[in-house]
Coordinates of C-alpha atoms in Angstrom, one line a residue:
Chain A
X1 CA 60.5 99.5 -45.4
X2 CA 63.7 98.6 -46.9
X3 CA 62.4 98.3 -50.2
X4 CA 59.8 100.6 -51.1
X5 CA 61.9 102.5 -53.9
X6 CA 61.6 99.1 -56.1
X7 CA 57.8 98.9 -55.6
X8 CA 57.0 103.0 -56.3
X9 CA 56.3 102.0 -59.8
X10 CA 53.6 99.4 -58.4
X11 CA 52.2 102.0 -55.7
X12 CA 51.8 104.7 -58.8
X13 CA 49.6 101.9 -60.2
X14 CA 47.7 101.5 -57.7
X15 CA 47.0 105.0 -56.3
X16 CA 46.2 105.9 -60.3
X17 CA 43.7 102.8 -60.1
X18 CA 42.1 103.9 -57.5
X19 CA 41.7 107.6 -57.9
X20 CA 40.5 106.3 -61.5
X21 CA 37.4 103.8 -60.1
X22 CA 36.6 106.8 -58.5
X23 CA 36.2 109.7 -61.0
X24 CA 34.3 106.9 -63.1
X25 CA 32.2 106.0 -59.9
X26 CA 31.2 109.7 -60.0
X27 CA 29.6 109.8 -63.4
X28 CA 32.2 112.9 -64.5
X29 CA 33.3 110.7 -67.4
X30 CA 30.0 109.6 -68.9
X31 CA 29.8 111.9 -71.6
X32 CA 33.5 111.3 -72.9
X33 CA 32.4 107.4 -72.2
X34 CA 29.2 107.5 -74.4
X35 CA 31.0 109.2 -77.0
X36 CA 33.3 106.4 -77.1
X37 CA 30.1 103.5 -76.3
X38 CA 32.2 102.9 -73.5
X39 CA 29.4 103.8 -71.1
X40 CA 28.1 100.3 -70.7
X41 CA 30.9 99.1 -69.0
X42 CA 31.3 101.5 -66.7
X43 CA 30.4 99.0 -63.7
X44 CA 33.0 97.1 -64.7
X45 CA 35.9 99.8 -65.1
X46 CA 35.0 100.6 -61.8
X47 CA 35.1 97.6 -60.4
X48 CA 37.9 96.0 -62.5
X49 CA 39.8 99.7 -61.3
X50 CA 38.8 99.3 -57.1
X51 CA 39.8 95.4 -57.3
X52 CA 43.5 95.8 -59.3
X53 CA 44.3 99.1 -57.2
X54 CA 43.4 97.3 -54.0
X55 CA 45.6 94.2 -54.9
X56 CA 49.0 96.3 -55.9
X57 CA 48.2 98.7 -53.0
X58 CA 48.6 95.8 -50.7
X59 CA 51.2 93.5 -53.0
X60 CA 53.6 96.6 -53.3
X61 CA 53.4 96.7 -49.4
X62 CA 54.1 93.6 -48.3
X63 CA 57.1 93.2 -51.2
X64 CA 58.2 96.7 -49.2
X65 CA 58.2 94.9 -46.1
X66 CA 59.2 91.4 -46.5
X67 CA 62.3 89.7 -47.8
X68 CA 61.8 87.9 -51.5
X69 CA 61.2 84.2 -50.9
X70 CA 60.4 81.5 -52.9
X71 CA 56.8 80.0 -51.6
X72 CA 53.8 79.6 -53.6
X73 CA 52.5 82.8 -52.5
X74 CA 55.6 85.0 -53.6
X75 CA 56.3 83.0 -57.0
X76 CA 52.8 83.7 -58.4
X77 CA 51.0 86.6 -56.5
X78 CA 53.9 88.9 -55.2
X79 CA 56.6 88.2 -57.8
X80 CA 54.1 88.6 -60.8
X81 CA 51.7 91.1 -59.8
X82 CA 53.7 94.3 -60.5
X83 CA 53.6 92.8 -64.1
X84 CA 49.8 91.6 -64.6
X85 CA 48.8 95.1 -63.3
X86 CA 50.9 96.9 -65.8
X87 CA 49.7 94.4 -68.6
X88 CA 46.1 95.0 -67.4
X89 CA 46.3 98.8 -67.3
X90 CA 47.8 98.5 -71.1
X91 CA 44.7 95.9 -71.2
X92 CA 42.0 98.2 -70.0
X93 CA 43.5 101.5 -71.8
X94 CA 43.6 99.8 -75.0
X95 CA 39.9 98.5 -74.7
X96 CA 38.0 101.2 -73.2
X97 CA 40.3 104.2 -74.7
X98 CA 42.2 102.9 -77.9
X99 CA 40.1 101.0 -79.6
X100 CA 36.8 102.6 -79.5
X101 CA 39.1 106.2 -80.6
X102 CA 40.7 104.0 -83.4
X103 CA 37.0 103.0 -84.9
X104 CA 35.7 106.5 -83.8
X105 CA 38.7 107.9 -86.0
X106 CA 38.3 105.5 -88.7
X107 CA 34.5 106.1 -89.3
X108 CA 34.8 109.6 -90.0
X109 CA 38.2 109.0 -92.3
X110 CA 35.4 106.9 -94.5
X111 CA 33.9 109.8 -96.9
X112 CA 37.4 110.6 -97.5
X113 CA 38.7 106.8 -97.7
X114 CA 35.7 105.0 -99.1
X115 CA 36.4 102.2 -96.4
X116 CA 36.5 102.0 -92.6
X117 CA 40.4 101.5 -91.9
X118 CA 39.5 99.9 -88.6
X119 CA 38.0 96.7 -90.4
X120 CA 40.3 96.5 -93.3
X121 CA 43.6 96.9 -90.8
X122 CA 41.8 94.6 -88.3
X123 CA 42.8 97.5 -85.8
X124 CA 41.0 95.2 -82.7
X125 CA 42.1 94.6 -79.4
X126 CA 44.1 91.5 -80.5
X127 CA 46.3 94.0 -83.3
X128 CA 46.8 97.1 -80.9
X129 CA 47.7 94.7 -77.8
X130 CA 50.8 93.0 -80.1
X131 CA 51.8 96.3 -81.3
X132 CA 51.8 98.2 -77.6
X133 CA 53.5 95.3 -75.9
X134 CA 56.3 95.5 -79.3
X135 CA 56.3 98.9 -78.7
X136 CA 57.2 99.2 -75.4
X137 CA 60.0 96.6 -75.5
X138 CA 61.4 98.1 -78.3
X139 CA 61.4 102.1 -76.7
X140 CA 61.9 101.6 -73.3
X141 CA 61.8 98.1 -72.5
X142 CA 60.0 96.1 -70.4
X143 CA 60.7 97.7 -66.8
X144 CA 62.3 95.4 -64.2
X145 CA 59.6 95.5 -61.4
X146 CA 57.2 94.0 -64.9
X147 CA 59.4 91.2 -65.8
X148 CA 57.9 88.4 -63.9
X149 CA 54.3 89.5 -64.4
X150 CA 55.1 89.5 -68.1
X151 CA 55.8 85.8 -68.0
X152 CA 52.6 85.0 -67.3
X153 CA 51.3 85.5 -70.7
X154 CA 51.2 82.5 -72.1
X155 CA 49.3 80.8 -69.6
X156 CA 46.8 83.8 -69.6
X157 CA 46.6 82.9 -73.7
X158 CA 46.0 79.4 -72.7
X159 CA 42.9 80.2 -70.5
X160 CA 41.8 82.4 -73.5
X161 CA 41.9 79.3 -75.8
X162 CA 39.8 77.5 -73.3
X163 CA 37.0 79.9 -73.0
X164 CA 36.9 80.0 -76.9
X165 CA 35.2 76.2 -77.1
X166 CA 32.7 78.3 -74.7
X167 CA 31.3 80.6 -78.1
X168 CA 30.3 77.0 -80.6
X169 CA 28.2 74.7 -80.4
X170 CA 28.1 71.1 -81.9
X171 CA 24.5 71.7 -83.3
X172 CA 25.9 74.3 -85.5
X173 CA 28.2 71.9 -87.0
X174 CA 25.5 69.7 -87.8
X175 CA 23.5 72.0 -89.9
X176 CA 25.8 72.0 -92.4
X177 CA 25.7 68.3 -94.5
X178 CA 28.2 65.6 -94.3
X179 CA 30.3 66.3 -97.1
X180 CA 30.6 69.9 -96.4
X181 CA 32.2 68.9 -93.4
X182 CA 34.3 66.7 -95.4
X183 CA 35.5 69.3 -97.9
X184 CA 36.4 71.8 -95.0
X185 CA 38.4 69.1 -93.2
X186 CA 40.1 68.4 -96.6
X187 CA 41.4 72.0 -97.1
X188 CA 42.3 72.0 -92.9
X189 CA 44.5 69.1 -93.6
X190 CA 45.5 70.0 -97.2
X191 CA 46.6 73.9 -96.2
X192 CA 48.9 72.4 -93.4
X193 CA 50.8 69.3 -94.8
X194 CA 51.1 72.4 -97.7
X195 CA 52.6 74.7 -95.3
X196 CA 54.5 72.1 -93.6
X197 CA 56.4 71.1 -97.4
X198 CA 56.7 74.5 -97.8
X199 CA 58.7 74.7 -94.4
X200 CA 60.6 71.8 -95.4
X201 CA 61.3 73.4 -98.9
X202 CA 62.5 76.3 -97.4
X203 CA 64.2 75.4 -94.9
X204 CA 62.4 77.2 -91.8
X205 CA 62.6 76.2 -87.9
X206 CA 60.1 73.2 -87.3
X207 CA 58.4 75.7 -84.8
X208 CA 57.8 78.6 -87.3
X209 CA 56.4 75.9 -89.8
X210 CA 54.2 74.4 -87.4
X211 CA 52.7 77.2 -86.0
X212 CA 52.2 79.3 -89.4
X213 CA 50.8 75.6 -91.0
X214 CA 47.9 75.8 -88.1
X215 CA 47.2 79.0 -88.5
X216 CA 46.8 79.0 -91.9
X217 CA 44.7 75.8 -92.2
X218 CA 42.6 76.6 -89.2
X219 CA 41.7 79.7 -88.0
X220 CA 43.9 82.5 -87.5
X221 CA 44.7 84.0 -83.7
X222 CA 42.9 81.4 -81.6
X223 CA 44.7 78.1 -83.9
X224 CA 48.0 80.1 -83.9
X225 CA 48.4 80.5 -79.7
X226 CA 46.6 76.7 -79.5
X227 CA 49.4 75.0 -81.2
X228 CA 52.1 77.6 -80.4
X229 CA 53.4 75.4 -76.8
X230 CA 52.7 72.2 -78.7
X231 CA 55.8 73.3 -81.8
X232 CA 57.5 75.0 -79.2
X233 CA 57.2 78.2 -81.1
X234 CA 58.9 81.1 -80.1
X235 CA 56.8 84.9 -79.8
X236 CA 58.1 85.6 -82.7
X237 CA 57.3 83.5 -85.1
X238 CA 53.5 83.4 -83.2
X239 CA 53.6 87.1 -84.1
X240 CA 54.7 86.4 -87.6
X241 CA 51.8 84.0 -87.5
X242 CA 49.6 86.4 -86.7
X243 CA 50.7 89.2 -88.7
X244 CA 50.8 87.1 -92.2
X245 CA 47.0 85.6 -91.6
X246 CA 45.5 89.1 -90.8
X247 CA 47.4 90.8 -93.8
X248 CA 46.6 88.0 -96.1
X249 CA 43.0 88.2 -94.7
X250 CA 43.3 91.9 -95.7
X251 CA 43.9 91.4 -99.4
X252 CA 41.0 88.2 -99.5
X253 CA 38.8 90.8 -98.3
X254 CA 38.7 92.9 -101.4
X255 CA 39.6 90.5 -103.9
X256 CA 37.5 87.7 -103.0
X257 CA 33.6 89.9 -103.4
X258 CA 35.3 90.7 -106.6
X259 CA 36.8 87.8 -108.0
X260 CA 33.2 85.8 -106.6
X261 CA 30.7 88.4 -108.3
X262 CA 33.0 88.2 -111.8
X263 CA 32.5 84.1 -111.8
X264 CA 28.5 84.4 -111.1
X265 CA 28.7 82.2 -107.5
X266 CA 25.3 82.7 -105.6
X267 CA 25.2 83.1 -102.0
X268 CA 25.5 80.0 -100.6
X269 CA 28.7 79.3 -103.1
X270 CA 29.8 82.7 -101.7
X271 CA 29.6 81.7 -98.3
X272 CA 31.1 78.8 -98.2
X273 CA 33.9 80.1 -100.3
X274 CA 35.0 82.8 -98.3
X275 CA 34.4 80.7 -95.0
X276 CA 36.7 78.3 -96.0
X277 CA 39.1 80.7 -98.0
X278 CA 39.7 83.5 -95.6
X279 CA 40.6 82.8 -92.0
X280 CA 40.0 85.5 -89.8
X281 CA 36.4 85.7 -88.5
X282 CA 36.1 89.1 -89.1
X283 CA 37.4 89.5 -92.4
X284 CA 34.8 86.4 -93.3
X285 CA 32.0 88.3 -92.2
X286 CA 33.3 91.7 -94.2
X287 CA 33.6 89.8 -97.2
X288 CA 30.6 88.0 -97.2
X289 CA 28.6 91.3 -96.4
X290 CA 30.9 92.8 -99.4
X291 CA 29.1 90.2 -101.3
X292 CA 25.8 90.3 -100.5
X293 CA 24.6 92.9 -97.7
X294 CA 21.4 92.5 -98.1
X295 CA 20.9 88.1 -98.6
X296 CA 22.3 87.0 -94.9
X297 CA 22.1 83.4 -95.7
X298 CA 26.0 84.6 -97.6
X299 CA 26.7 85.6 -93.9
X300 CA 25.4 82.5 -92.8
X301 CA 26.7 80.1 -94.7
X302 CA 30.4 81.6 -94.3
X303 CA 30.1 81.8 -90.5
X304 CA 29.2 78.2 -90.0
X305 CA 32.0 77.4 -92.6
X306 CA 34.5 79.4 -90.6
X307 CA 33.5 78.0 -87.1
X308 CA 33.6 74.4 -88.7
X309 CA 37.1 75.2 -89.2
X310 CA 37.7 76.4 -85.5
X311 CA 35.9 72.8 -84.4
X312 CA 39.3 71.1 -86.7
X313 CA 41.7 72.6 -83.9
X314 CA 41.9 69.7 -82.1
X315 CA 42.5 67.3 -84.7
X316 CA 44.9 69.5 -85.7
X317 CA 46.7 69.7 -82.6
X318 CA 46.9 66.2 -82.2
X319 CA 48.8 66.4 -85.8
X320 CA 50.9 68.7 -85.4
X321 CA 51.9 67.1 -82.1
X322 CA 52.9 63.8 -83.8
X323 CA 54.5 65.6 -86.6
X324 CA 56.9 67.5 -84.2
X325 CA 57.6 64.6 -82.0
X326 CA 58.7 62.9 -85.2
X327 CA 60.8 66.0 -86.7
X328 CA 62.7 66.1 -83.6
X329 CA 64.0 62.4 -83.4
X330 CA 61.7 61.0 -80.7
X331 CA 59.5 58.0 -81.2
X332 CA 55.7 58.1 -81.0
X333 CA 53.2 55.7 -80.8
X334 CA 49.9 57.0 -81.2
X335 CA 49.1 56.6 -77.3
X336 CA 52.4 58.6 -76.4
X337 CA 50.5 61.6 -78.8
X338 CA 46.9 61.1 -77.8
X339 CA 47.5 60.4 -74.2
X340 CA 51.0 61.5 -73.0
X341 CA 51.5 64.7 -75.2
X342 CA 47.5 66.0 -75.7
X343 CA 47.9 69.5 -73.9
X344 CA 45.3 69.5 -71.2
X345 CA 44.3 73.1 -72.2
X346 CA 42.6 72.0 -75.4
X347 CA 41.3 69.4 -73.5
X348 CA 39.9 72.2 -71.7
X349 CA 38.8 74.2 -74.8
X350 CA 36.4 70.4 -75.5
X351 CA 35.3 70.4 -72.4
X352 CA 33.9 73.5 -72.8
X353 CA 33.0 73.0 -76.2
X354 CA 30.9 69.7 -74.7
X355 CA 29.2 72.0 -72.2
X356 CA 28.7 74.2 -74.9
X357 CA 26.7 71.7 -77.3
X358 CA 24.6 70.3 -74.1
X359 CA 23.0 73.5 -73.6
X360 CA 24.5 74.4 -70.8
X361 CA 25.1 78.1 -71.5
X362 CA 22.5 78.9 -74.0
X363 CA 20.8 76.7 -76.2
X364 CA 22.3 74.3 -77.7
X365 CA 21.6 75.7 -81.2
X366 CA 23.2 78.3 -80.6
X367 CA 26.3 80.5 -82.2
X368 CA 28.3 82.6 -80.0
X369 CA 25.4 82.9 -77.4
X370 CA 23.2 84.4 -79.9
X371 CA 20.0 81.8 -80.6
X372 CA 16.3 82.6 -81.8
X373 CA 13.5 81.7 -79.6
X374 CA 10.0 81.6 -80.9
X375 CA 8.0 80.4 -78.1
X376 CA 4.5 81.7 -77.6
X377 CA 5.5 84.5 -75.1
X378 CA 4.1 87.7 -73.5
X379 CA 7.7 89.4 -73.3
X380 CA 8.0 88.7 -77.5
X381 CA 4.9 90.8 -78.4
X382 CA 5.2 93.2 -80.4
X383 CA 3.8 97.1 -79.0
X384 CA 0.3 97.6 -79.4
X385 CA 1.3 100.4 -81.6
X386 CA 3.0 98.5 -83.5
X387 CA 0.5 96.1 -83.8
X388 CA -2.0 99.0 -84.5
X389 CA 0.5 100.0 -87.5
X390 CA 0.3 96.4 -89.1
X391 CA -3.5 96.3 -88.8
X392 CA -3.9 99.5 -90.5
X393 CA -1.7 98.8 -93.7
X394 CA -3.1 95.7 -94.0
X395 CA -6.5 96.8 -94.4
X396 CA -5.5 99.5 -96.5
X397 CA -3.8 96.9 -98.5
X398 CA -0.1 98.1 -98.3
X399 CA 1.6 95.3 -98.6
X400 CA 1.9 94.7 -102.3
X401 CA 4.4 92.6 -103.9
X402 CA 5.1 90.0 -101.4
X403 CA 5.4 86.6 -102.1
X404 CA 2.1 84.3 -100.7
X405 CA 4.9 83.0 -97.7
X406 CA 5.7 86.7 -96.6
X407 CA 1.8 87.7 -97.2
X408 CA 1.1 84.5 -94.7
X409 CA 4.2 85.6 -92.1
X410 CA 2.7 89.2 -91.7
X411 CA -0.9 88.5 -91.0
X412 CA 0.2 85.5 -88.2
X413 CA 2.4 88.3 -87.0
X414 CA -0.7 90.4 -86.8
X415 CA -2.5 87.7 -85.4
X416 CA -0.7 86.2 -82.9
X417 CA 1.3 89.9 -82.3
X418 CA 4.5 87.9 -82.3
X419 CA 6.8 85.7 -84.2
X420 CA 6.2 82.3 -83.0
X421 CA 4.5 78.7 -84.2
X422 CA 0.6 78.0 -84.3
X423 CA -0.6 78.4 -81.4
X424 CA -2.5 75.0 -81.3
X425 CA 1.0 73.2 -82.0
X426 CA 2.7 74.2 -78.9
X427 CA 2.6 70.9 -77.5
X428 CA 4.6 69.9 -80.3
X429 CA 7.9 71.4 -80.0
X430 CA 9.5 70.8 -83.4
X431 CA 7.2 71.8 -85.5
X432 CA 6.0 74.8 -83.3
X433 CA 9.6 75.8 -83.7
X434 CA 9.9 75.5 -87.4
X435 CA 7.1 77.1 -88.2
X436 CA 7.9 79.8 -86.4
X437 CA 11.5 80.6 -87.3
X438 CA 10.2 80.4 -91.3
X439 CA 7.8 82.7 -90.2
X440 CA 10.9 84.6 -89.4
X441 CA 13.1 84.4 -92.0
X442 CA 9.6 85.0 -94.1
X443 CA 9.8 88.9 -92.7
X444 CA 13.4 89.0 -92.5
X445 CA 13.1 88.5 -96.3
X446 CA 10.5 91.5 -96.4
X447 CA 13.1 93.9 -94.6
X448 CA 16.0 92.5 -97.3
X449 CA 13.6 93.6 -100.1
X450 CA 12.6 96.6 -98.4
X451 CA 16.3 97.3 -98.2
X452 CA 16.8 96.5 -102.0
X453 CA 13.5 98.3 -102.7
X454 CA 12.1 95.9 -104.7
X455 CA 8.8 96.0 -102.3
X456 CA 8.1 99.7 -100.7
X457 CA 6.2 99.9 -97.0
X458 CA 5.9 102.5 -94.9
X459 CA 8.8 103.2 -92.0
X460 CA 6.3 102.4 -89.3
X461 CA 5.6 98.9 -90.7
X462 CA 9.3 98.6 -91.6
X463 CA 10.3 99.2 -88.3
X464 CA 7.0 97.3 -86.2
X465 CA 8.4 94.1 -88.4
X466 CA 12.1 95.2 -87.4
X467 CA 10.9 95.1 -83.6
X468 CA 9.2 91.6 -84.0
X469 CA 12.5 90.6 -85.2
X470 CA 14.4 91.2 -82.6
X471 CA 12.3 90.0 -80.2
X472 CA 13.0 86.6 -81.1
X473 CA 16.4 86.8 -81.5
X474 CA 17.9 86.4 -77.5
X475 CA 21.8 86.5 -76.3
X476 CA 22.6 84.2 -73.5
X477 CA 24.2 86.1 -70.6
X478 CA 26.2 83.4 -69.9
X479 CA 28.3 83.2 -73.3
X480 CA 28.5 87.1 -73.2
X481 CA 30.1 87.1 -70.2
X482 CA 32.1 83.9 -70.5
X483 CA 33.5 85.5 -73.9
X484 CA 34.6 88.9 -72.0
X485 CA 37.0 86.7 -70.4
X486 CA 38.3 85.2 -73.3
X487 CA 38.7 88.6 -74.8
X488 CA 40.8 89.9 -71.2
X489 CA 42.5 87.1 -71.5
X490 CA 43.6 87.1 -74.9
X491 CA 44.7 90.8 -74.3
X492 CA 46.4 90.3 -71.2
X493 CA 48.5 87.4 -73.1
X494 CA 49.2 89.2 -76.5
X495 CA 50.4 92.0 -75.3
X496 CA 52.8 90.0 -73.3
X497 CA 53.4 88.5 -76.5
X498 CA 54.2 91.4 -78.4
X499 CA 56.6 92.5 -75.3
X500 CA 59.0 89.4 -76.4
X501 CA 59.2 90.7 -80.0
X502 CA 62.6 92.3 -80.1
X503 CA 64.0 94.3 -83.0
X504 CA 66.7 91.9 -83.3
X505 CA 63.9 88.4 -83.6
X506 CA 62.2 90.3 -86.2
X507 CA 65.5 90.3 -88.1
X508 CA 66.1 87.1 -87.4
X509 CA 63.1 85.3 -88.8
X510 CA 63.4 87.4 -92.7
X511 CA 60.4 87.1 -94.9
X512 CA 60.2 83.7 -95.3
X513 CA 57.0 83.6 -93.1
X514 CA 55.1 85.4 -95.5
X515 CA 56.2 83.7 -98.8
X516 CA 55.1 80.4 -97.1
X517 CA 52.1 82.1 -96.0
X518 CA 51.1 83.6 -99.3
X519 CA 51.4 80.5 -101.4
X520 CA 49.6 78.1 -99.2
X521 CA 47.3 80.9 -98.7
X522 CA 47.1 81.3 -102.1
X523 CA 46.7 77.8 -103.2
X524 CA 44.1 77.0 -100.5
X525 CA 42.0 80.2 -101.9
X526 CA 42.4 79.1 -105.7
X527 CA 41.4 75.3 -105.2
X528 CA 38.6 75.9 -103.0
X529 CA 37.3 78.0 -104.9
X530 CA 36.8 75.7 -107.9
X531 CA 35.6 72.8 -105.7
X532 CA 33.1 75.0 -104.4
X533 CA 32.0 76.0 -107.2
X534 CA 32.1 72.1 -108.9
X535 CA 30.7 70.9 -105.5
X536 CA 28.7 73.1 -103.6
X537 CA 24.9 73.8 -104.8
X538 CA 22.0 75.8 -103.6
X539 CA 21.5 73.7 -100.4
X540 CA 24.1 73.0 -98.1
X541 CA 22.2 73.9 -94.6
X542 CA 19.4 71.5 -93.6
Chain B
X1 CA 78.2 70.3 -80.1
X2 CA 79.6 73.7 -81.2
X3 CA 79.8 76.8 -78.8
X4 CA 77.5 78.8 -81.2
X5 CA 74.4 75.5 -81.0
X6 CA 75.0 75.8 -77.5
X7 CA 74.3 79.4 -77.4
X8 CA 71.3 78.8 -79.9
X9 CA 69.5 76.0 -77.4
X10 CA 70.4 78.1 -74.1
X11 CA 68.8 81.1 -76.5
X12 CA 65.6 78.8 -76.8
X13 CA 65.6 77.6 -73.4
X14 CA 65.2 81.0 -72.5
X15 CA 63.0 82.4 -74.6
X16 CA 61.0 79.2 -73.2
X17 CA 60.9 79.7 -69.8
X18 CA 60.8 83.7 -70.5
X19 CA 56.7 83.0 -71.1
X20 CA 55.9 80.9 -68.0
X21 CA 56.5 81.4 -63.8
X22 CA 55.5 77.6 -64.0
X23 CA 57.6 74.7 -63.4
X24 CA 56.6 72.6 -66.1
X25 CA 53.8 72.9 -69.1
X26 CA 51.7 70.6 -67.4
X27 CA 51.2 72.4 -64.2
X28 CA 50.6 75.6 -66.7
X29 CA 48.1 73.7 -68.6
X30 CA 46.7 72.0 -65.4
X31 CA 45.9 75.5 -63.6
X32 CA 45.1 77.2 -66.6
X33 CA 42.3 74.3 -67.0
X34 CA 41.4 74.8 -63.0
X35 CA 41.3 78.9 -63.2
X36 CA 38.5 78.4 -66.4
X37 CA 36.5 75.6 -64.9
X38 CA 36.1 77.7 -61.6
X39 CA 35.8 80.6 -63.9
X40 CA 33.1 79.2 -65.6
X41 CA 31.5 78.3 -62.6
X42 CA 30.8 81.1 -61.4
X43 CA 29.6 82.6 -64.9
X44 CA 26.9 80.3 -64.1
X45 CA 26.0 81.2 -60.6
X46 CA 25.9 84.4 -61.5
X47 CA 24.2 84.8 -64.7
X48 CA 22.2 81.8 -64.9
X49 CA 21.3 80.0 -61.7
X50 CA 21.4 82.9 -59.4
X51 CA 20.1 85.5 -62.0

């Protein structure tokens, strides 16, 4: 084995993974994993460690024994293997150790700081992954054995974008009124063109302007990743865009709720504004909850506006492909953009979105795999003890201060022992579903009122109602698994992306992307504020 | 074309190549699409059809 020395790092990683898998399998690490809240991933940890460890050892041994060749097996498996294993090892360390530790640390710092550092700085696997890549490449440098593997990053990122389609459904879009969709479309396209204009004004590279416009217009990280290959953006430019969006979002997260309250916005108006003006889904949710933690409506509206933006992704890709083609002097017809230039991976996003909307992964009305099932079912009943608690409370007249609808919903919960439509209407699915959902909303209203202390119910009753509501909230295992794949693809791709960012490339770009990001973001936030106040009334949702 | 421009173009091409093991963008996209469809099928098989 003449080349065993060159392959030693891969062999060491392989042995490490196998030993780690064995240790996790014995259960010795269970207390630590429970502390980190990663114990649910125990099986996955064992499986991934064994498979990757085995592959690393086999690949390294073949590489040591055989002359390097140029076959498909060499180019796509043997050569990139070292780098792929290294990045996956880093992704595992980030997802199972670093991210949970950051979460725990920021939670313990909360009493001192008054906020969760993890949420505010958005220190999730996306940011941690890029940072890990940047730190490695600027300290030790990319090891020689990993060079070919790092080249897989963009390819894997594209797989992440395709998988993103599985999380959304057309039914969400249909919930919005027509003018809400126009509103979002106007702001998405408006921001894109504003950034393109600013880029021209500040004489920035086309690739930088293109990727930033998508990031600022659509939805942060995924749009950036999706558009980057279309406008031939460099990794530094992608990282700059992601950094600009996230830091702008952090400011918005604090400023939006305060302004919303000062302006006297209602729940729906604020949701619409946050969903339009803030770019990162996690930050949208944080702002909506900061504005109103009790009324779930704000968060729901914000999330729907937010995902509608994501669904503009294919349109923006087309617009930017045309723009980039024209800017670089190519003569492009509509046909050449739509058919020849349209990136196949965006088509993949659309295929998965289509499958998701057709209800292949989860009922068509789902959102990120979550859906409500109010069908008549033994399994969604409350426990006999909980039923007893509710029944006694009703007999004792404990439910005071509820609205007539809320009272009716509680009565029905006692009567049917679960949240569902009327049993006699079970053949008329639409009516049955509508009645069941309305009852669920009323019960959620009771819980919110109890939280806000406007009604007083005992802890047992609250827990029984909570359980009943929880029973009808389902989560599709298929979408959860597909999302897991997406997260791993993004983690892998972003670590690889971080590895392309050197000190030199950062100084080359200067501070212009941030200036452009701040100008376009502020313009969009201000304009959408007035438009929402003016146009959005209380009933946006059907 | 000046020497500086040529070096820049070369650097850009390197950056472009640096993130891909594929011979063309289309091959990369097509492979990503096929891999994702296979993944989706397998996930559906184990979490829905066989579960």
